[in-house]
Amino acid sequence: MGKPSRPDMTFEEAAADIDCLVCHLAGYGGGKGVKTGLKVPVNENGTWHYEAKINLQEIASKIQAKPSKDVCLLCHAFSGGGDGVKRPNLSSALFTKKVTKDIDVHMAAGMDCVDCHAFRNHKVGTVGVDTFSREAKPVSCTDCHKHPHKGLTGWFIEHFHTKHIACQTCHIPVIHKSELHRDWRKIEFEGVKWGEEREIKENIIPAYRWWNGKRKLYLPAIDGKLNQAKLEKPDEGVEGVLGKITFTEPVGNMEDGKIYPFKYHYAIVPYDTKHNVPIPIKVGIIFATGDRDKAIKAGAKAAGLYWDGKSFVEISRYFQLNHGVLPKEKALHCLDCHGPWWSEHRLPLVELGYGHFPAIAFGLGMIFTPIILAGGAYYIYRKKKS
């Protein structure tokens, strides 16, 4: 949002370096500002950044005191190198002229990002397994929805589900479109540039995990010192890697936490076998030339690392799923999660710690309940007849 930051920057220094127009001028942020000529890329001592190219008097009347969601989306909808590929359910489909309630009921109702992500002195409130801002108080569903469930069904949900099930689990049943993995070993031409192999899918069922607000986090460097990774067993089907690094992962269990929905993502990245850390890639070299090895070696050199020309690891992360709330009629129902052992249901009850008992009990109930009811009806019929 300004010139490249430094790890040792204070909040005040970083804030002073931010280009205010990114958030407060519609059409300026992201790549759109370059296309419309409102800003230009500038190379300063080998480092690129954007500089404004505007007449302040002409745009003064267009300044927004409260940034609209369309301004936020110019950056956040396209993070990760494409439309909707990184943050689940954040895409160009949320722009004002496109969004419908079947994409996101809050956005379709005219809400802006800052209605939930409240700012205090430019510090934003948010919390997630995969986000790093912890500057202000995050929003919660129950800040607005005090007692959302009504009637007998509502009583059952309030007493048997809300203690262990997060609102998002039932009310965000699908990830409309997102990237699930990328592989930096395999480079291919994408029509206008070179890029890594990626898997992008639509209508994805989320991954479900217990979460108590804490997380497992790996950082390649802490306080300026390299942090050696502890390699785990790769995911099933991932081959040709030395192991797996868990970048972010929710922490929690049945006694401490709720079941939340996530997007699970993994990437194959180069690895420094001397220092035992992943290697950053100079992706601009790949985009321009398709030369993978040159890009990896340039990234290793810039970070003071070493690459042997062949070592890669899997690195995985869980993305929080908070956007894309659907109309209440499309929330999950009982049989979406609960069912007999012979049916498919989305919650991995065994992995979540419930074992096989719920599926067995539900199945036996489905088998014997009709038999008991039929037997009771036949008994009453025979008694009346006699």
GROMACS .gro file of C-alpha atoms in nm:
model
  386
    1MET     CA    1   0.000   0.000   0.000
    2GLY     CA    2   0.312   0.217  -0.001
    3LYS     CA    3   0.683   0.159  -0.034
    4PRO     CA    4   0.813  -0.184   0.076
    5SER     CA    5   0.809  -0.214   0.454
    6ARG     CA    6   1.084  -0.334   0.687
    7PRO     CA    7   1.040  -0.599   0.956
    8ASP     CA    8   1.157  -0.356   1.223
    9MET     CA    9   0.908  -0.081   1.128
   10THR     CA   10   0.691   0.061   1.409
   11PHE     CA   11   0.319   0.103   1.350
   12GLU     CA   12   0.364   0.479   1.320
   13GLU     CA   13   0.637   0.440   1.055
   14ALA     CA   14   0.433   0.190   0.857
   15ALA     CA   15   0.120   0.408   0.877
   16ALA     CA   16   0.312   0.712   0.752
   17ASP     CA   17   0.431   0.510   0.451
   18ILE     CA   18   0.081   0.405   0.343
   19ASP     CA   19  -0.074   0.561   0.034
   20CYS     CA   20  -0.405   0.688   0.176
   21LEU     CA   21  -0.573   0.684  -0.166
   22VAL     CA   22  -0.560   0.303  -0.183
   23CYS     CA   23  -0.849   0.290   0.064
   24HIS     CA   24  -1.006   0.633   0.025
   25LEU     CA   25  -1.031   0.670  -0.355
   26ALA     CA   26  -1.253   0.437  -0.558
   27GLY     CA   27  -1.075   0.272  -0.850
   28TYR     CA   28  -0.726   0.353  -0.726
   29GLY     CA   29  -0.630   0.032  -0.544
   30GLY     CA   30  -0.501  -0.295  -0.686
   31GLY     CA   31  -0.418  -0.326  -1.053
   32LYS     CA   32  -0.715  -0.112  -1.154
   33GLY     CA   33  -0.537   0.208  -1.055
   34VAL     CA   34  -0.260   0.129  -1.305
   35LYS     CA   35  -0.508   0.048  -1.582
   36THR     CA   36  -0.697   0.374  -1.526
   37GLY     CA   37  -0.374   0.577  -1.511
   38LEU     CA   38  -0.425   0.692  -1.151
   39LYS     CA   39  -0.087   0.551  -1.048
   40VAL     CA   40   0.230   0.424  -1.213
   41PRO     CA   41   0.493   0.165  -1.113
   42VAL     CA   42   0.829   0.321  -1.026
   43ASN     CA   43   1.167   0.149  -0.980
   44GLU     CA   44   1.370   0.311  -0.704
   45ASN     CA   45   1.716   0.160  -0.649
   46GLY     CA   46   1.599  -0.178  -0.778
   47THR     CA   47   1.279  -0.182  -0.570
   48TRP     CA   48   0.937  -0.131  -0.726
   49HIS     CA   49   0.649   0.067  -0.580
   50TYR     CA   50   0.350   0.268  -0.702
   51GLU     CA   51   0.330   0.646  -0.718
   52ALA     CA   52   0.013   0.850  -0.768
   53LYS     CA   53  -0.036   1.027  -1.100
   54ILE     CA   54  -0.341   1.239  -1.033
   55ASN     CA   55  -0.473   1.592  -1.005
   56LEU     CA   56  -0.580   1.627  -0.642
   57GLN     CA   57  -0.826   1.906  -0.725
   58GLU     CA   58  -1.003   1.682  -0.975
   59ILE     CA   59  -1.039   1.385  -0.743
   60ALA     CA   60  -1.100   1.571  -0.414
   61SER     CA   61  -1.478   1.531  -0.440
   62LYS     CA   62  -1.441   1.154  -0.491
   63ILE     CA   63  -1.252   1.088  -0.167
   64GLN     CA   64  -1.439   0.844   0.061
   65ALA     CA   65  -1.419   0.898   0.436
   66LYS     CA   66  -1.551   0.544   0.486
   67PRO     CA   67  -1.404   0.302   0.232
   68SER     CA   68  -1.663   0.100   0.041
   69LYS     CA   69  -1.637  -0.277   0.002
   70ASP     CA   70  -1.557  -0.229  -0.367
   71VAL     CA   71  -1.241  -0.044  -0.265
   72CYS     CA   72  -1.137  -0.324  -0.027
   73LEU     CA   73  -1.209  -0.589  -0.288
   74LEU     CA   74  -0.978  -0.432  -0.546
   75CYS     CA   75  -0.693  -0.580  -0.342
   76HIS     CA   76  -0.843  -0.857  -0.129
   77ALA     CA   77  -1.051  -1.026  -0.400
   78PHE     CA   78  -0.742  -1.072  -0.617
   79SER     CA   79  -0.482  -1.165  -0.356
   80GLY     CA   80  -0.282  -1.479  -0.422
   81GLY     CA   81  -0.253  -1.414  -0.794
   82GLY     CA   82  -0.610  -1.439  -0.919
   83ASP     CA   83  -0.979  -1.369  -0.871
   84GLY     CA   84  -1.103  -1.550  -0.559
   85VAL     CA   85  -0.811  -1.793  -0.539
   86LYS     CA   86  -0.675  -1.715  -0.190
   87ARG     CA   87  -0.924  -1.605   0.075
   88PRO     CA   88  -1.230  -1.832   0.058
   89ASN     CA   89  -1.544  -1.655  -0.067
   90LEU     CA   90  -1.363  -1.326  -0.132
   91SER     CA   91  -1.387  -1.261  -0.506
   92SER     CA   92  -1.506  -1.012  -0.766
   93ALA     CA   93  -1.853  -1.169  -0.729
   94LEU     CA   94  -1.891  -0.948  -0.420
   95PHE     CA   95  -1.868  -0.620  -0.612
   96THR     CA   96  -2.182  -0.409  -0.575
   97LYS     CA   97  -2.307  -0.461  -0.931
   98LYS     CA   98  -2.265  -0.842  -0.911
   99VAL     CA   99  -2.335  -0.963  -0.559
  100THR     CA  100  -2.656  -1.150  -0.474
  101LYS     CA  101  -2.780  -1.305  -0.149
  102ASP     CA  102  -2.685  -1.647  -0.286
  103ILE     CA  103  -2.323  -1.531  -0.276
  104ASP     CA  104  -2.326  -1.337   0.052
  105VAL     CA  105  -2.636  -1.211   0.235
  106HIS     CA  106  -2.450  -0.935   0.417
  107MET     CA  107  -2.286  -0.787   0.108
  108ALA     CA  108  -2.610  -0.821  -0.090
  109ALA     CA  109  -2.789  -0.622   0.182
  110GLY     CA  110  -2.551  -0.331   0.121
  111MET     CA  111  -2.308  -0.385   0.405
  112ASP     CA  112  -1.946  -0.279   0.367
  113CYS     CA  113  -1.636  -0.458   0.496
  114VAL     CA  114  -1.578  -0.190   0.760
  115ASP     CA  115  -1.921  -0.257   0.912
  116CYS     CA  116  -1.773  -0.577   1.056
  117HIS     CA  117  -1.401  -0.506   1.041
  118ALA     CA  118  -1.421  -0.192   1.249
  119PHE     CA  119  -1.120   0.040   1.241
  120ARG     CA  120  -0.991   0.237   1.538
  121ASN     CA  121  -0.720   0.489   1.447
  122HIS     CA  122  -0.650   0.285   1.132
  123LYS     CA  123  -0.611  -0.036   1.334
  124VAL     CA  124  -0.840  -0.310   1.207
  125GLY     CA  125  -1.028  -0.564   1.413
  126THR     CA  126  -1.002  -0.918   1.285
  127VAL     CA  127  -0.893  -1.259   1.408
  128GLY     CA  128  -0.827  -1.583   1.224
  129VAL     CA  129  -0.606  -1.887   1.204
  130ASP     CA  130  -0.443  -1.749   0.888
  131THR     CA  131  -0.439  -1.372   0.951
  132PHE     CA  132  -0.183  -1.172   1.145
  133SER     CA  133  -0.361  -0.852   1.243
  134ARG     CA  134  -0.450  -0.847   1.612
  135GLU     CA  135  -0.478  -0.470   1.642
  136ALA     CA  136  -0.838  -0.412   1.751
  137LYS     CA  137  -1.137  -0.605   1.885
  138PRO     CA  138  -1.269  -0.848   1.623
  139VAL     CA  139  -1.637  -0.876   1.539
  140SER     CA  140  -1.854  -1.172   1.634
  141CYS     CA  141  -2.178  -1.296   1.476
  142THR     CA  142  -2.355  -1.256   1.812
  143ASP     CA  143  -2.266  -0.887   1.826
  144CYS     CA  144  -2.562  -0.838   1.593
  145HIS     CA  145  -2.751  -1.167   1.608
  146LYS     CA  146  -2.831  -1.196   1.979
  147HIS     CA  147  -3.094  -1.473   1.970
  148PRO     CA  148  -3.117  -1.589   1.609
  149HIS     CA  149  -3.285  -1.929   1.657
  150LYS     CA  150  -3.660  -1.943   1.723
  151GLY     CA  151  -3.918  -2.208   1.807
  152LEU     CA  152  -3.862  -2.574   1.891
  153THR     CA  153  -3.585  -2.610   1.633
  154GLY     CA  154  -3.418  -2.298   1.772
  155TRP     CA  155  -3.436  -2.434   2.127
  156PHE     CA  156  -3.271  -2.758   2.011
  157ILE     CA  157  -2.995  -2.570   1.828
  158GLU     CA  158  -2.928  -2.335   2.120
  159HIS     CA  159  -2.907  -2.618   2.374
  160PHE     CA  160  -2.729  -2.888   2.175
  161HIS     CA  161  -2.525  -2.714   1.906
  162THR     CA  162  -2.409  -2.359   1.975
  163LYS     CA  163  -2.177  -2.470   2.258
  164HIS     CA  164  -1.976  -2.684   2.016
  165ILE     CA  165  -2.066  -2.555   1.668
  166ALA     CA  166  -1.965  -2.213   1.531
  167CYS     CA  167  -2.224  -2.009   1.341
  168GLN     CA  168  -2.014  -2.028   1.024
  169THR     CA  169  -2.026  -2.409   1.020
  170CYS     CA  170  -2.398  -2.420   0.938
  171HIS     CA  171  -2.442  -2.085   0.766
  172ILE     CA  172  -2.145  -2.102   0.526
  173PRO     CA  173  -2.191  -2.448   0.375
  174VAL     CA  174  -1.980  -2.397   0.062
  175ILE     CA  175  -1.671  -2.225  -0.076
  176HIS     CA  176  -1.788  -2.090  -0.409
  177LYS     CA  177  -1.447  -2.094  -0.578
  178SER     CA  178  -1.089  -2.113  -0.454
  179GLU     CA  179  -0.741  -2.252  -0.504
  180LEU     CA  180  -0.667  -2.576  -0.320
  181HIS     CA  181  -0.302  -2.629  -0.407
  182ARG     CA  182  -0.013  -2.495  -0.613
  183ASP     CA  183   0.309  -2.665  -0.720
  184TRP     CA  184   0.620  -2.455  -0.785
  185ARG     CA  185   0.801  -2.755  -0.936
  186LYS     CA  186   0.579  -2.737  -1.243
  187ILE     CA  187   0.579  -2.418  -1.448
  188GLU     CA  188   0.342  -2.365  -1.740
  189PHE     CA  189   0.246  -2.082  -1.976
  190GLU     CA  190  -0.090  -1.923  -1.890
  191GLY     CA  191  -0.153  -1.725  -2.207
  192VAL     CA  192  -0.012  -1.390  -2.093
  193LYS     CA  193   0.255  -1.503  -1.844
  194TRP     CA  194   0.424  -1.807  -1.698
  195GLY     CA  195   0.301  -1.947  -1.369
  196GLU     CA  196   0.303  -2.242  -1.132
  197GLU     CA  197   0.063  -2.535  -1.159
  198ARG     CA  198  -0.255  -2.462  -0.960
  199GLU     CA  199  -0.574  -2.647  -0.875
  200ILE     CA  200  -0.879  -2.420  -0.862
  201LYS     CA  201  -1.222  -2.567  -0.793
  202GLU     CA  202  -1.580  -2.447  -0.741
  203ASN     CA  203  -1.851  -2.545  -0.489
  204ILE     CA  204  -1.602  -2.685  -0.239
  205ILE     CA  205  -1.712  -2.846   0.087
  206PRO     CA  206  -1.507  -2.690   0.367
  207ALA     CA  207  -1.270  -2.874   0.600
  208TYR     CA  208  -1.394  -2.891   0.961
  209ARG     CA  209  -1.171  -2.861   1.267
  210TRP     CA  210  -1.196  -2.774   1.636
  211TRP     CA  211  -1.072  -2.420   1.711
  212ASN     CA  212  -1.040  -2.236   2.043
  213GLY     CA  213  -0.902  -1.910   1.903
  214LYS     CA  214  -0.540  -2.023   1.917
  215ARG     CA  215  -0.326  -2.166   1.641
  216LYS     CA  216  -0.017  -2.359   1.551
  217LEU     CA  217   0.208  -2.131   1.347
  218TYR     CA  218   0.542  -2.174   1.173
  219LEU     CA  219   0.755  -1.874   1.075
  220PRO     CA  220   1.081  -1.923   0.880
  221ALA     CA  221   1.245  -1.648   1.084
  222ILE     CA  222   1.182  -1.511   1.434
  223ASP     CA  223   1.350  -1.190   1.558
  224GLY     CA  224   1.586  -1.198   1.263
  225LYS     CA  225   1.702  -1.556   1.325
  226LEU     CA  226   1.620  -1.857   1.107
  227ASN     CA  227   1.367  -2.095   1.260
  228GLN     CA  228   1.436  -2.454   1.156
  229ALA     CA  229   1.128  -2.639   1.034
  230LYS     CA  230   1.020  -2.974   1.177
  231LEU     CA  231   0.917  -3.185   0.881
  232GLU     CA  232   0.609  -3.402   0.913
  233LYS     CA  233   0.474  -3.680   0.694
  234PRO     CA  234   0.337  -3.540   0.365
  235ASP     CA  235  -0.034  -3.557   0.292
  236GLU     CA  236  -0.161  -3.868   0.117
  237GLY     CA  237  -0.096  -3.845  -0.256
  238VAL     CA  238   0.178  -3.581  -0.231
  239GLU     CA  239   0.497  -3.731  -0.371
  240GLY     CA  240   0.853  -3.621  -0.441
  241VAL     CA  241   0.892  -3.399  -0.132
  242LEU     CA  242   1.112  -3.426   0.178
  243GLY     CA  243   0.817  -3.376   0.414
  244LYS     CA  244   0.548  -3.131   0.518
  245ILE     CA  245   0.558  -2.801   0.707
  246THR     CA  246   0.236  -2.690   0.876
  247PHE     CA  247   0.227  -2.313   0.831
  248THR     CA  248  -0.101  -2.243   1.010
  249GLU     CA  249  -0.336  -2.484   1.183
  250PRO     CA  250  -0.627  -2.435   1.427
  251VAL     CA  251  -0.585  -2.555   1.786
  252GLY     CA  252  -0.871  -2.699   1.990
  253ASN     CA  253  -1.065  -3.009   2.090
  254MET     CA  254  -1.406  -3.122   2.213
  255GLU     CA  255  -1.348  -2.982   2.562
  256ASP     CA  256  -1.191  -2.656   2.445
  257GLY     CA  257  -1.323  -2.506   2.123
  258LYS     CA  258  -1.593  -2.515   1.858
  259ILE     CA  259  -1.613  -2.681   1.518
  260TYR     CA  260  -1.534  -2.425   1.248
  261PRO     CA  261  -1.518  -2.446   0.867
  262PHE     CA  262  -1.186  -2.384   0.687
  263LYS     CA  263  -1.025  -2.403   0.349
  264TYR     CA  264  -0.731  -2.641   0.352
  265HIS     CA  265  -0.452  -2.544   0.111
  266TYR     CA  266  -0.109  -2.683   0.039
  267ALA     CA  267   0.179  -2.579  -0.184
  268ILE     CA  268   0.502  -2.742  -0.301
  269VAL     CA  269   0.793  -2.501  -0.244
  270PRO     CA  270   1.176  -2.517  -0.259
  271TYR     CA  271   1.363  -2.609   0.059
  272ASP     CA  272   1.703  -2.525   0.204
  273THR     CA  273   1.846  -2.854   0.338
  274LYS     CA  274   2.136  -2.676   0.513
  275HIS     CA  275   1.927  -2.433   0.719
  276ASN     CA  276   1.606  -2.640   0.715
  277VAL     CA  277   1.375  -2.360   0.603
  278PRO     CA  278   1.159  -2.302   0.293
  279ILE     CA  279   1.305  -2.073   0.027
  280PRO     CA  280   1.123  -1.759  -0.099
  281ILE     CA  281   1.087  -1.746  -0.478
  282LYS     CA  282   1.140  -1.440  -0.696
  283VAL     CA  283   0.811  -1.504  -0.874
  284GLY     CA  284   0.854  -1.209  -1.110
  285ILE     CA  285   1.129  -1.403  -1.285
  286ILE     CA  286   0.896  -1.698  -1.336
  287PHE     CA  287   0.611  -1.478  -1.458
  288ALA     CA  288   0.839  -1.312  -1.716
  289THR     CA  289   1.062  -1.599  -1.828
  290GLY     CA  290   0.929  -1.929  -1.693
  291ASP     CA  291   1.276  -2.005  -1.553
  292ARG     CA  292   1.197  -2.181  -1.225
  293ASP     CA  293   1.553  -2.255  -1.113
  294LYS     CA  294   1.671  -1.899  -1.176
  295ALA     CA  295   1.379  -1.763  -0.971
  296ILE     CA  296   1.448  -1.999  -0.680
  297LYS     CA  297   1.822  -1.928  -0.678
  298ALA     CA  298   1.759  -1.553  -0.688
  299GLY     CA  299   1.521  -1.586  -0.393
  300ALA     CA  300   1.769  -1.798  -0.200
  301LYS     CA  301   2.050  -1.550  -0.263
  302ALA     CA  302   1.839  -1.254  -0.150
  303ALA     CA  303   1.749  -1.437   0.174
  304GLY     CA  304   2.100  -1.572   0.238
  305LEU     CA  305   1.986  -1.932   0.185
  306TYR     CA  306   2.099  -2.232  -0.020
  307TRP     CA  307   1.916  -2.449  -0.273
  308ASP     CA  308   2.060  -2.777  -0.396
  309GLY     CA  309   1.857  -2.768  -0.716
  310LYS     CA  310   1.622  -3.054  -0.625
  311SER     CA  311   1.475  -3.029  -0.273
  312PHE     CA  312   1.109  -2.937  -0.222
  313VAL     CA  313   0.864  -2.961   0.067
  314GLU     CA  314   0.489  -2.943   0.112
  315ILE     CA  315   0.364  -2.647   0.314
  316SER     CA  316   0.002  -2.646   0.434
  317ARG     CA  317  -0.230  -2.394   0.590
  318TYR     CA  318  -0.590  -2.353   0.702
  319PHE     CA  319  -0.781  -2.045   0.583
  320GLN     CA  320  -1.061  -1.909   0.802
  321LEU     CA  321  -1.405  -1.921   0.639
  322ASN     CA  322  -1.604  -1.616   0.751
  323HIS     CA  323  -1.745  -1.477   0.426
  324GLY     CA  324  -2.023  -1.614   0.210
  325VAL     CA  325  -2.308  -1.646   0.459
  326LEU     CA  326  -2.611  -1.778   0.268
  327PRO     CA  327  -2.983  -1.720   0.331
  328LYS     CA  328  -3.107  -1.913   0.634
  329GLU     CA  329  -3.308  -2.142   0.407
  330LYS     CA  330  -2.977  -2.269   0.263
  331ALA     CA  331  -2.808  -2.334   0.597
  332LEU     CA  332  -2.711  -2.692   0.673
  333HIS     CA  333  -2.983  -2.926   0.800
  334CYS     CA  334  -2.961  -3.222   1.037
  335LEU     CA  335  -2.899  -3.488   0.772
  336ASP     CA  336  -2.617  -3.288   0.614
  337CYS     CA  337  -2.400  -3.374   0.914
  338HIS     CA  338  -2.582  -3.656   1.094
  339GLY     CA  339  -2.655  -3.982   0.920
  340PRO     CA  340  -2.620  -4.361   0.937
  341TRP     CA  341  -2.294  -4.537   0.860
  342TRP     CA  342  -2.402  -4.622   0.504
  343SER     CA  343  -2.457  -4.261   0.396
  344GLU     CA  344  -2.220  -3.975   0.320
  345HIS     CA  345  -2.227  -3.676   0.553
  346ARG     CA  346  -1.989  -3.384   0.555
  347LEU     CA  347  -1.867  -3.376   0.916
  348PRO     CA  348  -1.569  -3.611   0.975
  349LEU     CA  349  -1.706  -3.726   1.312
  350VAL     CA  350  -1.432  -3.982   1.371
  351GLU     CA  351  -1.151  -3.730   1.311
  352LEU     CA  352  -1.331  -3.476   1.530
  353GLY     CA  353  -1.324  -3.719   1.822
  354TYR     CA  354  -1.679  -3.856   1.822
  355GLY     CA  355  -1.581  -4.200   1.699
  356HIS     CA  356  -1.821  -4.427   1.511
  357PHE     CA  357  -2.097  -4.422   1.772
  358PRO     CA  358  -2.307  -4.133   1.626
  359ALA     CA  359  -2.330  -4.298   1.284
  360ILE     CA  360  -2.406  -4.639   1.436
  361ALA     CA  361  -2.669  -4.498   1.674
  362PHE     CA  362  -2.832  -4.296   1.397
  363GLY     CA  363  -2.836  -4.598   1.167
  364LEU     CA  364  -2.985  -4.829   1.428
  365GLY     CA  365  -3.244  -4.564   1.506
  366MET     CA  366  -3.343  -4.542   1.139
  367ILE     CA  367  -3.373  -4.923   1.123
  368PHE     CA  368  -3.560  -4.993   1.446
  369THR     CA  369  -3.780  -4.682   1.479
  370PRO     CA  370  -4.007  -4.779   1.185
  371ILE     CA  371  -4.020  -5.137   1.316
  372ILE     CA  372  -4.122  -5.020   1.664
  373LEU     CA  373  -4.382  -4.779   1.524
  374ALA     CA  374  -4.523  -5.045   1.294
  375GLY     CA  375  -4.531  -5.298   1.579
  376GLY     CA  376  -4.706  -5.050   1.805
  377ALA     CA  377  -4.964  -4.969   1.540
  378TYR     CA  378  -5.029  -5.337   1.478
  379TYR     CA  379  -5.066  -5.402   1.854
  380ILE     CA  380  -5.322  -5.120   1.888
  381TYR     CA  381  -5.507  -5.245   1.579
  382ARG     CA  382  -5.530  -5.603   1.714
  383LYS     CA  383  -5.637  -5.482   2.059
  384LYS     CA  384  -5.918  -5.269   1.915
  385LYS     CA  385  -6.027  -5.549   1.687
  386SER     CA  386  -6.048  -5.797   1.973
   0.00000   0.00000   0.00000
